[in-house]
Amino acid sequence: MGQLLNSANLKALTYGLMNVISASGIVFANKAVFQTYGFHFTYALTWIHTVFTLVGMRVFAAMGMFPAKSIAQNRLVPLAAAYVAYIVLCNLSLKVNTVGFYQVMKIAVAPTVIALELVMFRRVPPLRIVASVMVVCMGIGVATVTDAQMVSNLIGIAVGVGATIMTALYQIWAGSKQRELKASSMQLLHAYTPQATLMLGILVPLCEPMGWTAVPPQPMVVAPGADEAAVAAATPPQRPLGTLLAYHYTPAAVSAILISAVLGLLVSLSTFLVIGATSSLTYNVVGHLKTVIILTGGCLFFGDSMPAKKFLGVCIAMAGIVWYTQQKLTTSGAAAARAPGGAASGDPTTEPIRTPLLPITSSPPISVKSAYTATVARSRIGAVPAGGAAAAGSGGGVMHNGHHSYRT
């Protein structure tokens, strides 16, 4: 028991718990902002999240959690634009869809990555991976086609599919950029977040109903003998209802928005720490746990229905994604073993699949620096950041609020 409760394992458990709470919590927090508090301004909410991420990345770099990397800004513009597109679509999908459908479409990111890589790069995956992807697709089909509430929401389906495709494209592109620029996911996020913040800051007034101009109130019937000037003064012009500036910012609503923004930042931090402190296998197991929690929370907190056929479809999809994850990890481990030097090459991801879910060793405590070193090494394996094992497990993608993630 003493070996299980050593410092390294306690840190790993802490990071894993932080990741589960933040990644699941941000979905519930965002849904509450949209549904419970009526803050229907997707671009504005995404901008707030990105501002928090921008500040947080600067603080983390100043604290020495990772070394900031100088990257030419012109090389980051397309990636920042892709980040904005995918995170806005994910938040919009959560806004117009149920939590359950949103999460099912997150599971669909893994097979979408496979399909896009086949089309874009002619990468033909092994037969076992194709079979696991087919199981995932079959489960998603059963879960969505049998959901009468979802089938009738054509706009929601279109937004969900668009978010899935854009998330997959972003994962592939971010992974290739990490290898091209020799930067970790945290360094890349630190570098392009200022551009993403600026882009969203421009999109908010262009795409949201702002309510810049106040309009006079509806004509009122003035009682005979009443002072019309006094009545007019008592009812000043108001901003149009349903606009960003006219929204009633109650303390509860503001708190919900701020909590969702903080959780988005914690998703990126905890993902970075949990992978560095444990292994890709552990992160994927944590990812499957988050999926179960989010689906359950959607039913408990937001009234999602879970009929037997939909539940069966979700179970089939989850079985497929677990199989897919196992195949990706096995393939990555075999590729690393065939590399020059094999496991001696210093790449932590060359561990075989039998690596325990937590590092049960007497090794010294894991520092932020060692976590960063391990994460950087993992990020250089093409299969993982490009939508491989890590992306499949979380259903969310590369370091985002969602994220994102996921930052949603």
mmCIF file of C-alpha atoms in Angstrom:
data_model
loop_
_atom_site.group_PDB
_atom_site.id
_atom_site.type_symbol
_atom_site.label_atom_id
_atom_site.label_comp_id
_atom_site.label_asym_id
_atom_site.label_seq_id
_atom_site.Cartn_x
_atom_site.Cartn_y
_atom_site.Cartn_z
ATOM 1 C CA MET A 1 0.000 0.000 0.000
ATOM 2 C CA GLY A 2 2.867 2.375 0.755
ATOM 3 C CA GLN A 3 4.221 1.795 -2.729
ATOM 4 C CA LEU A 4 0.841 2.642 -4.247
ATOM 5 C CA LEU A 5 0.637 5.897 -2.268
ATOM 6 C CA ASN A 6 4.053 7.231 -3.165
ATOM 7 C CA SER A 7 4.478 10.809 -4.344
ATOM 8 C CA ALA A 8 4.540 9.967 -8.062
ATOM 9 C CA ASN A 9 1.268 8.031 -7.925
ATOM 10 C CA LEU A 10 -0.451 10.674 -5.834
ATOM 11 C CA LYS A 11 0.533 13.320 -8.366
ATOM 12 C CA ALA A 12 -0.683 11.138 -11.226
ATOM 13 C CA LEU A 13 -4.006 10.594 -9.470
ATOM 14 C CA THR A 14 -4.310 14.320 -8.791
ATOM 15 C CA TYR A 15 -3.620 15.214 -12.426
ATOM 16 C CA GLY A 16 -6.046 12.561 -13.664
ATOM 17 C CA LEU A 17 -8.780 13.755 -11.306
ATOM 18 C CA MET A 18 -8.175 17.352 -12.380
ATOM 19 C CA ASN A 19 -8.491 16.328 -16.019
ATOM 20 C CA VAL A 20 -11.711 14.375 -15.465
ATOM 21 C CA ILE A 21 -13.312 17.204 -13.472
ATOM 22 C CA SER A 22 -12.250 20.004 -15.832
ATOM 23 C CA ALA A 23 -12.996 18.218 -19.123
ATOM 24 C CA SER A 24 -16.387 16.976 -17.941
ATOM 25 C CA GLY A 25 -17.164 20.165 -16.051
ATOM 26 C CA ILE A 26 -16.578 22.490 -18.980
ATOM 27 C CA VAL A 27 -19.201 20.661 -21.044
ATOM 28 C CA PHE A 28 -21.754 21.027 -18.248
ATOM 29 C CA ALA A 29 -20.705 24.615 -17.524
ATOM 30 C CA ASN A 30 -20.990 25.671 -21.176
ATOM 31 C CA LYS A 31 -24.357 23.946 -21.538
ATOM 32 C CA ALA A 32 -25.570 25.721 -18.392
ATOM 33 C CA VAL A 33 -24.387 29.069 -19.770
ATOM 34 C CA PHE A 34 -26.332 28.475 -22.984
ATOM 35 C CA GLN A 35 -29.427 26.719 -21.631
ATOM 36 C CA THR A 36 -29.874 27.738 -18.001
ATOM 37 C CA TYR A 37 -28.635 31.337 -18.144
ATOM 38 C CA GLY A 38 -29.667 32.098 -21.735
ATOM 39 C CA PHE A 39 -26.271 33.438 -22.816
ATOM 40 C CA HIS A 40 -26.632 32.453 -26.475
ATOM 41 C CA PHE A 41 -23.576 34.312 -27.766
ATOM 42 C CA THR A 42 -21.240 31.589 -28.995
ATOM 43 C CA TYR A 43 -18.511 33.841 -30.374
ATOM 44 C CA ALA A 44 -18.452 35.982 -27.239
ATOM 45 C CA LEU A 45 -18.186 32.946 -24.952
ATOM 46 C CA THR A 46 -15.412 31.481 -27.087
ATOM 47 C CA TRP A 47 -13.561 34.807 -27.003
ATOM 48 C CA ILE A 48 -13.776 34.913 -23.199
ATOM 49 C CA HIS A 49 -12.387 31.371 -23.031
ATOM 50 C CA THR A 50 -9.546 32.269 -25.379
ATOM 51 C CA VAL A 51 -8.631 35.362 -23.355
ATOM 52 C CA PHE A 52 -8.370 33.201 -20.241
ATOM 53 C CA THR A 53 -6.242 30.710 -22.161
ATOM 54 C CA LEU A 54 -3.990 33.516 -23.424
ATOM 55 C CA VAL A 55 -3.404 34.848 -19.905
ATOM 56 C CA GLY A 56 -3.022 31.353 -18.472
ATOM 57 C CA MET A 57 -0.418 30.322 -21.041
ATOM 58 C CA ARG A 58 1.617 33.429 -20.242
ATOM 59 C CA VAL A 59 1.432 32.673 -16.511
ATOM 60 C CA PHE A 60 2.374 28.997 -16.998
ATOM 61 C CA ALA A 61 5.355 29.951 -19.156
ATOM 62 C CA ALA A 62 6.484 32.552 -16.604
ATOM 63 C CA MET A 63 6.249 29.897 -13.866
ATOM 64 C CA GLY A 64 8.565 27.648 -15.869
ATOM 65 C CA MET A 65 5.998 24.948 -16.628
ATOM 66 C CA PHE A 66 7.217 24.951 -20.221
ATOM 67 C CA PRO A 67 9.748 27.042 -22.156
ATOM 68 C CA ALA A 68 8.163 29.537 -24.513
ATOM 69 C CA LYS A 69 9.238 29.014 -28.126
ATOM 70 C CA SER A 70 9.651 31.884 -30.571
ATOM 71 C CA ILE A 71 7.749 31.077 -33.773
ATOM 72 C CA ALA A 72 7.239 33.372 -36.770
ATOM 73 C CA GLN A 73 3.701 34.704 -36.492
ATOM 74 C CA ASN A 74 2.983 34.380 -40.201
ATOM 75 C CA ARG A 75 3.437 30.606 -39.877
ATOM 76 C CA LEU A 76 0.745 30.488 -37.206
ATOM 77 C CA VAL A 77 -2.076 32.421 -38.899
ATOM 78 C CA PRO A 78 -3.692 29.400 -40.642
ATOM 79 C CA LEU A 79 -3.469 27.301 -37.494
ATOM 80 C CA ALA A 80 -4.993 30.072 -35.363
ATOM 81 C CA ALA A 81 -7.829 30.402 -37.889
ATOM 82 C CA ALA A 82 -8.426 26.638 -37.796
ATOM 83 C CA TYR A 83 -8.460 26.746 -33.999
ATOM 84 C CA VAL A 84 -11.068 29.518 -34.029
ATOM 85 C CA ALA A 85 -13.227 27.641 -36.543
ATOM 86 C CA TYR A 86 -13.181 24.344 -34.692
ATOM 87 C CA ILE A 87 -13.726 25.748 -31.198
ATOM 88 C CA VAL A 88 -16.596 27.983 -32.337
ATOM 89 C CA LEU A 89 -18.271 25.066 -34.120
ATOM 90 C CA CYS A 90 -17.847 22.824 -31.067
ATOM 91 C CA ASN A 91 -19.437 25.419 -28.787
ATOM 92 C CA LEU A 92 -22.205 25.999 -31.333
ATOM 93 C CA SER A 93 -22.826 22.244 -31.494
ATOM 94 C CA LEU A 94 -23.157 22.129 -27.712
ATOM 95 C CA LYS A 95 -25.534 25.084 -27.864
ATOM 96 C CA VAL A 96 -27.969 23.645 -30.447
ATOM 97 C CA ASN A 97 -27.657 19.931 -29.579
ATOM 98 C CA THR A 98 -28.149 17.757 -26.549
ATOM 99 C CA VAL A 99 -25.117 16.919 -24.431
ATOM 100 C CA GLY A 100 -25.444 13.280 -25.497
ATOM 101 C CA PHE A 101 -25.365 14.002 -29.228
ATOM 102 C CA TYR A 102 -22.529 16.481 -28.744
ATOM 103 C CA GLN A 103 -20.442 13.806 -27.016
ATOM 104 C CA VAL A 104 -21.342 11.116 -29.556
ATOM 105 C CA MET A 105 -20.071 13.419 -32.302
ATOM 106 C CA LYS A 106 -16.881 13.863 -30.273
ATOM 107 C CA ILE A 107 -16.436 10.093 -30.384
ATOM 108 C CA ALA A 108 -16.846 10.357 -34.164
ATOM 109 C CA VAL A 109 -13.684 12.485 -34.388
ATOM 110 C CA ALA A 110 -11.448 9.389 -34.325
ATOM 111 C CA PRO A 111 -12.937 7.690 -37.420
ATOM 112 C CA THR A 112 -13.151 11.080 -39.133
ATOM 113 C CA VAL A 113 -9.393 11.548 -38.655
ATOM 114 C CA ILE A 114 -8.811 8.132 -40.237
ATOM 115 C CA ALA A 115 -11.049 8.993 -43.199
ATOM 116 C CA LEU A 116 -9.436 12.399 -43.753
ATOM 117 C CA GLU A 117 -5.919 10.988 -43.586
ATOM 118 C CA LEU A 118 -6.933 8.379 -46.154
ATOM 119 C CA VAL A 119 -8.283 11.067 -48.499
ATOM 120 C CA MET A 120 -5.594 13.687 -47.904
ATOM 121 C CA PHE A 121 -2.467 11.581 -47.494
ATOM 122 C CA ARG A 122 -3.464 8.158 -48.859
ATOM 123 C CA ARG A 123 -2.639 6.659 -45.467
ATOM 124 C CA VAL A 124 -4.218 3.217 -45.315
ATOM 125 C CA PRO A 125 -4.528 2.060 -41.685
ATOM 126 C CA PRO A 126 -4.123 -1.602 -40.666
ATOM 127 C CA LEU A 127 -7.158 -3.820 -41.108
ATOM 128 C CA ARG A 128 -7.747 -4.100 -37.349
ATOM 129 C CA ILE A 129 -7.936 -0.318 -36.993
ATOM 130 C CA VAL A 130 -10.373 -0.157 -39.908
ATOM 131 C CA ALA A 131 -12.499 -2.821 -38.203
ATOM 132 C CA SER A 132 -12.514 -0.885 -34.910
ATOM 133 C CA VAL A 133 -13.508 2.297 -36.745
ATOM 134 C CA MET A 134 -16.383 0.452 -38.406
ATOM 135 C CA VAL A 135 -17.611 -0.620 -34.965
ATOM 136 C CA VAL A 136 -17.441 3.011 -33.790
ATOM 137 C CA CYS A 137 -19.395 4.182 -36.848
ATOM 138 C CA MET A 138 -22.010 1.473 -36.378
ATOM 139 C CA GLY A 139 -22.492 2.488 -32.745
ATOM 140 C CA ILE A 140 -22.781 6.170 -33.648
ATOM 141 C CA GLY A 141 -25.321 5.296 -36.317
ATOM 142 C CA VAL A 142 -27.464 3.291 -33.899
ATOM 143 C CA ALA A 143 -27.209 6.001 -31.213
ATOM 144 C CA THR A 144 -28.215 8.861 -33.519
ATOM 145 C CA VAL A 145 -30.689 7.297 -35.945
ATOM 146 C CA THR A 146 -32.763 5.934 -33.059
ATOM 147 C CA ASP A 147 -32.800 9.359 -31.355
ATOM 148 C CA ALA A 148 -36.035 10.945 -32.594
ATOM 149 C CA GLN A 149 -35.167 14.237 -30.883
ATOM 150 C CA MET A 150 -31.920 14.414 -32.806
ATOM 151 C CA VAL A 151 -33.150 13.243 -36.201
ATOM 152 C CA SER A 152 -35.687 16.081 -36.262
ATOM 153 C CA ASN A 153 -32.971 18.667 -35.552
ATOM 154 C CA LEU A 154 -31.437 19.015 -39.013
ATOM 155 C CA ILE A 155 -29.553 22.204 -38.123
ATOM 156 C CA GLY A 156 -28.080 20.464 -35.072
ATOM 157 C CA ILE A 157 -26.970 17.509 -37.183
ATOM 158 C CA ALA A 158 -25.320 19.810 -39.733
ATOM 159 C CA VAL A 159 -23.516 21.777 -37.013
ATOM 160 C CA GLY A 160 -22.440 18.580 -35.221
ATOM 161 C CA VAL A 161 -21.045 17.033 -38.396
ATOM 162 C CA GLY A 162 -19.277 20.294 -39.264
ATOM 163 C CA ALA A 163 -17.754 20.473 -35.775
ATOM 164 C CA THR A 164 -16.550 16.866 -36.042
ATOM 165 C CA ILE A 165 -14.903 17.416 -39.433
ATOM 166 C CA MET A 166 -13.303 20.689 -38.349
ATOM 167 C CA THR A 167 -12.020 19.135 -35.121
ATOM 168 C CA ALA A 168 -10.453 16.273 -37.069
ATOM 169 C CA LEU A 169 -8.844 18.684 -39.543
ATOM 170 C CA TYR A 170 -7.484 20.786 -36.688
ATOM 171 C CA GLN A 171 -6.022 17.723 -34.976
ATOM 172 C CA ILE A 172 -4.258 16.621 -38.158
ATOM 173 C CA TRP A 173 -2.988 20.122 -38.884
ATOM 174 C CA ALA A 174 -1.885 20.813 -35.306
ATOM 175 C CA GLY A 175 -0.024 17.503 -35.206
ATOM 176 C CA SER A 176 1.826 18.261 -38.431
ATOM 177 C CA LYS A 177 2.639 21.775 -37.191
ATOM 178 C CA GLN A 178 4.072 20.371 -33.968
ATOM 179 C CA ARG A 179 6.457 18.200 -35.961
ATOM 180 C CA GLU A 180 7.238 20.933 -38.499
ATOM 181 C CA LEU A 181 7.966 23.595 -35.886
ATOM 182 C CA LYS A 182 9.443 21.136 -33.346
ATOM 183 C CA ALA A 183 7.138 22.534 -30.668
ATOM 184 C CA SER A 184 5.083 20.865 -27.969
ATOM 185 C CA SER A 185 1.324 21.324 -27.849
ATOM 186 C CA MET A 186 1.664 23.826 -24.973
ATOM 187 C CA GLN A 187 4.282 25.841 -26.850
ATOM 188 C CA LEU A 188 2.080 25.879 -29.947
ATOM 189 C CA LEU A 189 -0.991 26.950 -27.975
ATOM 190 C CA HIS A 190 1.078 29.654 -26.254
ATOM 191 C CA ALA A 191 2.273 30.930 -29.642
ATOM 192 C CA TYR A 192 -0.993 31.145 -31.586
ATOM 193 C CA THR A 193 -3.440 32.114 -28.822
ATOM 194 C CA PRO A 194 -2.809 35.888 -29.283
ATOM 195 C CA GLN A 195 -3.804 35.621 -32.944
ATOM 196 C CA ALA A 196 -6.842 33.509 -32.090
ATOM 197 C CA THR A 197 -7.897 36.070 -29.468
ATOM 198 C CA LEU A 198 -7.608 38.888 -32.000
ATOM 199 C CA MET A 199 -9.574 36.969 -34.641
ATOM 200 C CA LEU A 200 -12.389 36.212 -32.217
ATOM 201 C CA GLY A 201 -12.345 39.810 -30.994
ATOM 202 C CA ILE A 202 -13.050 40.876 -34.576
ATOM 203 C CA LEU A 203 -15.694 38.201 -35.134
ATOM 204 C CA VAL A 204 -17.705 39.024 -32.006
ATOM 205 C CA PRO A 205 -19.047 42.424 -33.202
ATOM 206 C CA LEU A 206 -19.384 41.113 -36.767
ATOM 207 C CA CYS A 207 -21.309 37.923 -35.957
ATOM 208 C CA GLU A 208 -23.126 38.645 -32.694
ATOM 209 C CA PRO A 209 -26.133 40.954 -32.287
ATOM 210 C CA MET A 210 -24.398 43.620 -30.258
ATOM 211 C CA GLY A 211 -27.142 46.186 -29.649
ATOM 212 C CA TRP A 212 -24.881 49.201 -30.019
ATOM 213 C CA THR A 213 -27.785 51.633 -30.475
ATOM 214 C CA ALA A 214 -30.497 52.053 -27.880
ATOM 215 C CA VAL A 215 -34.047 52.240 -29.209
ATOM 216 C CA PRO A 216 -36.964 54.191 -27.768
ATOM 217 C CA PRO A 217 -39.448 52.155 -25.726
ATOM 218 C CA GLN A 218 -42.814 51.141 -27.092
ATOM 219 C CA PRO A 219 -45.350 53.998 -27.080
ATOM 220 C CA MET A 220 -47.170 54.163 -23.776
ATOM 221 C CA VAL A 221 -50.715 55.267 -23.135
ATOM 222 C CA VAL A 222 -50.475 58.407 -21.026
ATOM 223 C CA ALA A 223 -53.312 59.111 -18.625
ATOM 224 C CA PRO A 224 -55.169 62.384 -19.169
ATOM 225 C CA GLY A 225 -53.478 65.212 -17.333
ATOM 226 C CA ALA A 226 -50.163 63.323 -16.888
ATOM 227 C CA ASP A 227 -46.891 65.008 -17.700
ATOM 228 C CA GLU A 228 -45.798 63.350 -20.972
ATOM 229 C CA ALA A 229 -42.229 64.641 -20.577
ATOM 230 C CA ALA A 230 -41.943 63.063 -17.124
ATOM 231 C CA VAL A 231 -43.286 59.754 -18.417
ATOM 232 C CA ALA A 232 -40.795 59.798 -21.300
ATOM 233 C CA ALA A 233 -37.929 60.585 -18.918
ATOM 234 C CA ALA A 234 -38.930 57.658 -16.702
ATOM 235 C CA THR A 235 -38.725 55.264 -19.645
ATOM 236 C CA PRO A 236 -35.362 55.965 -21.329
ATOM 237 C CA PRO A 237 -34.308 54.249 -24.552
ATOM 238 C CA GLN A 238 -33.253 50.629 -24.140
ATOM 239 C CA ARG A 239 -30.974 48.320 -26.073
ATOM 240 C CA PRO A 240 -32.764 45.743 -28.236
ATOM 241 C CA LEU A 241 -33.606 42.517 -26.455
ATOM 242 C CA GLY A 242 -31.561 39.469 -27.433
ATOM 243 C CA THR A 243 -28.352 41.441 -27.948
ATOM 244 C CA LEU A 244 -25.025 41.064 -26.186
ATOM 245 C CA LEU A 245 -25.112 44.484 -24.538
ATOM 246 C CA ALA A 246 -28.732 44.041 -23.444
ATOM 247 C CA TYR A 247 -28.093 40.718 -21.736
ATOM 248 C CA HIS A 248 -28.856 40.803 -18.016
ATOM 249 C CA TYR A 249 -25.490 39.979 -16.445
ATOM 250 C CA THR A 250 -26.581 38.579 -13.102
ATOM 251 C CA PRO A 251 -23.918 37.454 -10.598
ATOM 252 C CA ALA A 252 -24.940 33.824 -11.206
ATOM 253 C CA ALA A 253 -24.629 34.144 -14.993
ATOM 254 C CA VAL A 254 -21.258 35.900 -14.783
ATOM 255 C CA SER A 255 -20.017 33.252 -12.351
ATOM 256 C CA ALA A 256 -21.074 30.464 -14.724
ATOM 257 C CA ILE A 257 -19.267 32.135 -17.637
ATOM 258 C CA LEU A 258 -16.088 32.645 -15.601
ATOM 259 C CA ILE A 259 -16.186 29.079 -14.257
ATOM 260 C CA SER A 260 -16.462 27.698 -17.800
ATOM 261 C CA ALA A 261 -13.494 29.840 -18.872
ATOM 262 C CA VAL A 262 -11.348 28.669 -15.942
ATOM 263 C CA LEU A 263 -12.273 25.047 -16.620
ATOM 264 C CA GLY A 264 -11.245 25.482 -20.247
ATOM 265 C CA LEU A 265 -7.794 26.579 -19.137
ATOM 266 C CA LEU A 266 -7.551 23.685 -16.669
ATOM 267 C CA VAL A 267 -8.343 21.193 -19.449
ATOM 268 C CA SER A 268 -5.200 22.216 -21.321
ATOM 269 C CA LEU A 269 -3.045 22.220 -18.192
ATOM 270 C CA SER A 270 -4.328 18.893 -16.809
ATOM 271 C CA THR A 271 -4.048 17.145 -20.191
ATOM 272 C CA PHE A 272 -0.428 18.251 -20.408
ATOM 273 C CA LEU A 273 0.315 17.115 -16.858
ATOM 274 C CA VAL A 274 -1.507 13.784 -16.917
ATOM 275 C CA ILE A 275 0.232 12.616 -20.105
ATOM 276 C CA GLY A 276 3.608 13.720 -18.782
ATOM 277 C CA ALA A 277 3.083 12.078 -15.392
ATOM 278 C CA THR A 278 1.635 8.757 -16.545
ATOM 279 C CA SER A 279 1.289 7.339 -20.038
ATOM 280 C CA SER A 280 -0.809 7.592 -23.179
ATOM 281 C CA LEU A 281 -2.709 4.497 -22.045
ATOM 282 C CA THR A 282 -3.679 6.150 -18.759
ATOM 283 C CA TYR A 283 -4.795 9.286 -20.560
ATOM 284 C CA ASN A 284 -7.032 7.251 -22.864
ATOM 285 C CA VAL A 285 -8.595 5.363 -19.968
ATOM 286 C CA VAL A 286 -9.284 8.729 -18.334
ATOM 287 C CA GLY A 287 -10.771 9.875 -21.654
ATOM 288 C CA HIS A 288 -13.248 6.989 -21.732
ATOM 289 C CA LEU A 289 -14.242 7.772 -18.153
ATOM 290 C CA LYS A 290 -14.943 11.387 -19.138
ATOM 291 C CA THR A 291 -17.196 10.222 -21.974
ATOM 292 C CA VAL A 292 -19.269 8.107 -19.595
ATOM 293 C CA ILE A 293 -19.515 10.981 -17.089
ATOM 294 C CA ILE A 294 -20.589 13.493 -19.758
ATOM 295 C CA LEU A 295 -23.253 11.185 -21.206
ATOM 296 C CA THR A 296 -24.581 10.425 -17.731
ATOM 297 C CA GLY A 297 -24.531 14.094 -16.729
ATOM 298 C CA GLY A 298 -26.472 15.044 -19.842
ATOM 299 C CA CYS A 299 -29.296 12.758 -18.723
ATOM 300 C CA LEU A 300 -29.193 13.821 -15.073
ATOM 301 C CA PHE A 301 -28.751 17.585 -15.413
ATOM 302 C CA PHE A 302 -30.092 18.588 -18.832
ATOM 303 C CA GLY A 303 -32.916 16.143 -19.473
ATOM 304 C CA ASP A 304 -31.280 14.118 -22.267
ATOM 305 C CA SER A 305 -33.193 10.978 -23.084
ATOM 306 C CA MET A 306 -31.455 7.609 -23.125
ATOM 307 C CA PRO A 307 -33.797 4.984 -24.611
ATOM 308 C CA ALA A 308 -32.582 1.406 -24.891
ATOM 309 C CA LYS A 309 -31.581 1.647 -28.578
ATOM 310 C CA LYS A 310 -29.616 4.840 -28.042
ATOM 311 C CA PHE A 311 -27.905 3.331 -25.007
ATOM 312 C CA LEU A 312 -27.008 0.261 -27.073
ATOM 313 C CA GLY A 313 -25.525 2.474 -29.789
ATOM 314 C CA VAL A 314 -23.438 4.412 -27.273
ATOM 315 C CA CYS A 315 -22.161 1.134 -25.787
ATOM 316 C CA ILE A 316 -21.203 -0.165 -29.251
ATOM 317 C CA ALA A 317 -19.428 3.117 -30.061
ATOM 318 C CA MET A 318 -17.587 3.059 -26.737
ATOM 319 C CA ALA A 319 -16.494 -0.548 -27.317
ATOM 320 C CA GLY A 320 -15.242 0.434 -30.757
ATOM 321 C CA ILE A 321 -13.328 3.450 -29.480
ATOM 322 C CA VAL A 322 -11.697 1.369 -26.738
ATOM 323 C CA TRP A 323 -10.657 -1.193 -29.354
ATOM 324 C CA TYR A 324 -9.458 1.598 -31.659
ATOM 325 C CA THR A 325 -7.400 3.131 -28.831
ATOM 326 C CA GLN A 326 -5.789 -0.212 -28.025
ATOM 327 C CA GLN A 327 -4.882 -0.734 -31.684
ATOM 328 C CA LYS A 328 -3.415 2.770 -32.031
ATOM 329 C CA LEU A 329 -1.320 2.366 -28.895
ATOM 330 C CA THR A 330 -0.101 -1.046 -30.037
ATOM 331 C CA THR A 331 0.761 0.317 -33.491
ATOM 332 C CA SER A 332 2.598 3.322 -32.005
ATOM 333 C CA GLY A 333 4.538 1.079 -29.630
ATOM 334 C CA ALA A 334 5.526 -1.287 -32.421
ATOM 335 C CA ALA A 335 6.645 1.610 -34.620
ATOM 336 C CA ALA A 336 8.740 3.049 -31.804
ATOM 337 C CA ALA A 337 10.305 -0.331 -31.118
ATOM 338 C CA ARG A 338 11.350 -0.620 -34.781
ATOM 339 C CA ALA A 339 12.919 2.854 -34.687
ATOM 340 C CA PRO A 340 16.712 3.093 -34.375
ATOM 341 C CA GLY A 341 17.630 2.515 -30.775
ATOM 342 C CA GLY A 342 14.170 1.206 -29.886
ATOM 343 C CA ALA A 343 13.228 1.902 -26.325
ATOM 344 C CA ALA A 344 16.675 3.245 -25.646
ATOM 345 C CA SER A 345 16.011 6.196 -27.889
ATOM 346 C CA GLY A 346 14.709 8.169 -24.911
ATOM 347 C CA ASP A 347 11.113 8.358 -26.128
ATOM 348 C CA PRO A 348 8.809 7.621 -23.198
ATOM 349 C CA THR A 349 6.096 6.366 -25.534
ATOM 350 C CA THR A 350 8.123 3.324 -26.502
ATOM 351 C CA GLU A 351 6.727 1.544 -23.471
ATOM 352 C CA PRO A 352 4.801 -1.600 -24.386
ATOM 353 C CA ILE A 353 1.056 -1.698 -23.998
ATOM 354 C CA ARG A 354 1.367 -3.536 -20.711
ATOM 355 C CA THR A 355 2.458 -0.321 -18.969
ATOM 356 C CA PRO A 356 0.384 -0.101 -15.763
ATOM 357 C CA LEU A 357 -2.349 2.495 -15.555
ATOM 358 C CA LEU A 358 -0.308 4.288 -12.913
ATOM 359 C CA PRO A 359 3.487 4.255 -12.573
ATOM 360 C CA ILE A 360 3.826 1.871 -9.626
ATOM 361 C CA THR A 361 7.516 2.412 -9.031
ATOM 362 C CA SER A 362 9.799 3.876 -6.434
ATOM 363 C CA SER A 363 10.883 6.619 -8.814
ATOM 364 C CA PRO A 364 11.364 10.153 -7.477
ATOM 365 C CA PRO A 365 8.453 12.612 -7.605
ATOM 366 C CA ILE A 366 7.539 13.860 -11.061
ATOM 367 C CA SER A 367 8.339 17.530 -11.519
ATOM 368 C CA VAL A 368 6.741 19.946 -13.975
ATOM 369 C CA LYS A 369 10.001 19.935 -15.921
ATOM 370 C CA SER A 370 10.026 16.135 -16.257
ATOM 371 C CA ALA A 371 6.359 16.175 -17.238
ATOM 372 C CA TYR A 372 7.152 18.719 -19.943
ATOM 373 C CA THR A 373 10.085 16.641 -21.231
ATOM 374 C CA ALA A 374 7.920 13.528 -21.458
ATOM 375 C CA THR A 375 5.102 15.398 -23.165
ATOM 376 C CA VAL A 376 7.438 16.942 -25.740
ATOM 377 C CA ALA A 377 8.829 13.515 -26.555
ATOM 378 C CA ARG A 378 5.339 12.098 -26.985
ATOM 379 C CA SER A 379 4.284 14.990 -29.203
ATOM 380 C CA ARG A 380 6.971 14.054 -31.740
ATOM 381 C CA ILE A 381 5.318 10.744 -32.540
ATOM 382 C CA GLY A 382 3.140 11.426 -35.527
ATOM 383 C CA ALA A 383 0.287 9.119 -34.648
ATOM 384 C CA VAL A 384 -0.602 10.682 -31.320
ATOM 385 C CA PRO A 385 -0.952 14.418 -31.951
ATOM 386 C CA ALA A 386 -2.476 13.823 -35.368
ATOM 387 C CA GLY A 387 -5.624 12.440 -33.867
ATOM 388 C CA GLY A 388 -4.187 9.174 -32.632
ATOM 389 C CA ALA A 389 -4.452 7.645 -29.215
ATOM 390 C CA ALA A 390 -4.720 10.790 -27.144
ATOM 391 C CA ALA A 391 -7.323 12.345 -29.389
ATOM 392 C CA ALA A 392 -9.334 9.174 -29.584
ATOM 393 C CA GLY A 393 -9.555 8.729 -25.861
ATOM 394 C CA SER A 394 -10.780 12.189 -25.033
ATOM 395 C CA GLY A 395 -12.842 12.706 -28.133
ATOM 396 C CA GLY A 396 -11.713 16.297 -27.882
ATOM 397 C CA GLY A 397 -8.399 16.774 -29.653
ATOM 398 C CA VAL A 398 -5.116 18.428 -29.037
ATOM 399 C CA MET A 399 -4.660 20.690 -26.008
ATOM 400 C CA HIS A 400 -7.748 22.902 -26.037
ATOM 401 C CA ASN A 401 -10.612 23.897 -23.787
ATOM 402 C CA GLY A 402 -12.596 20.864 -25.276
ATOM 403 C CA HIS A 403 -12.024 21.404 -25.075
ATOM 404 C CA HIS A 404 -11.389 22.118 -25.635
ATOM 405 C CA SER A 405 -12.365 21.203 -25.468
ATOM 406 C CA TYR A 406 -12.952 20.697 -25.696
ATOM 407 C CA ARG A 407 -12.001 23.841 -25.146
ATOM 408 C CA THR A 408 -15.329 21.606 -25.422
#
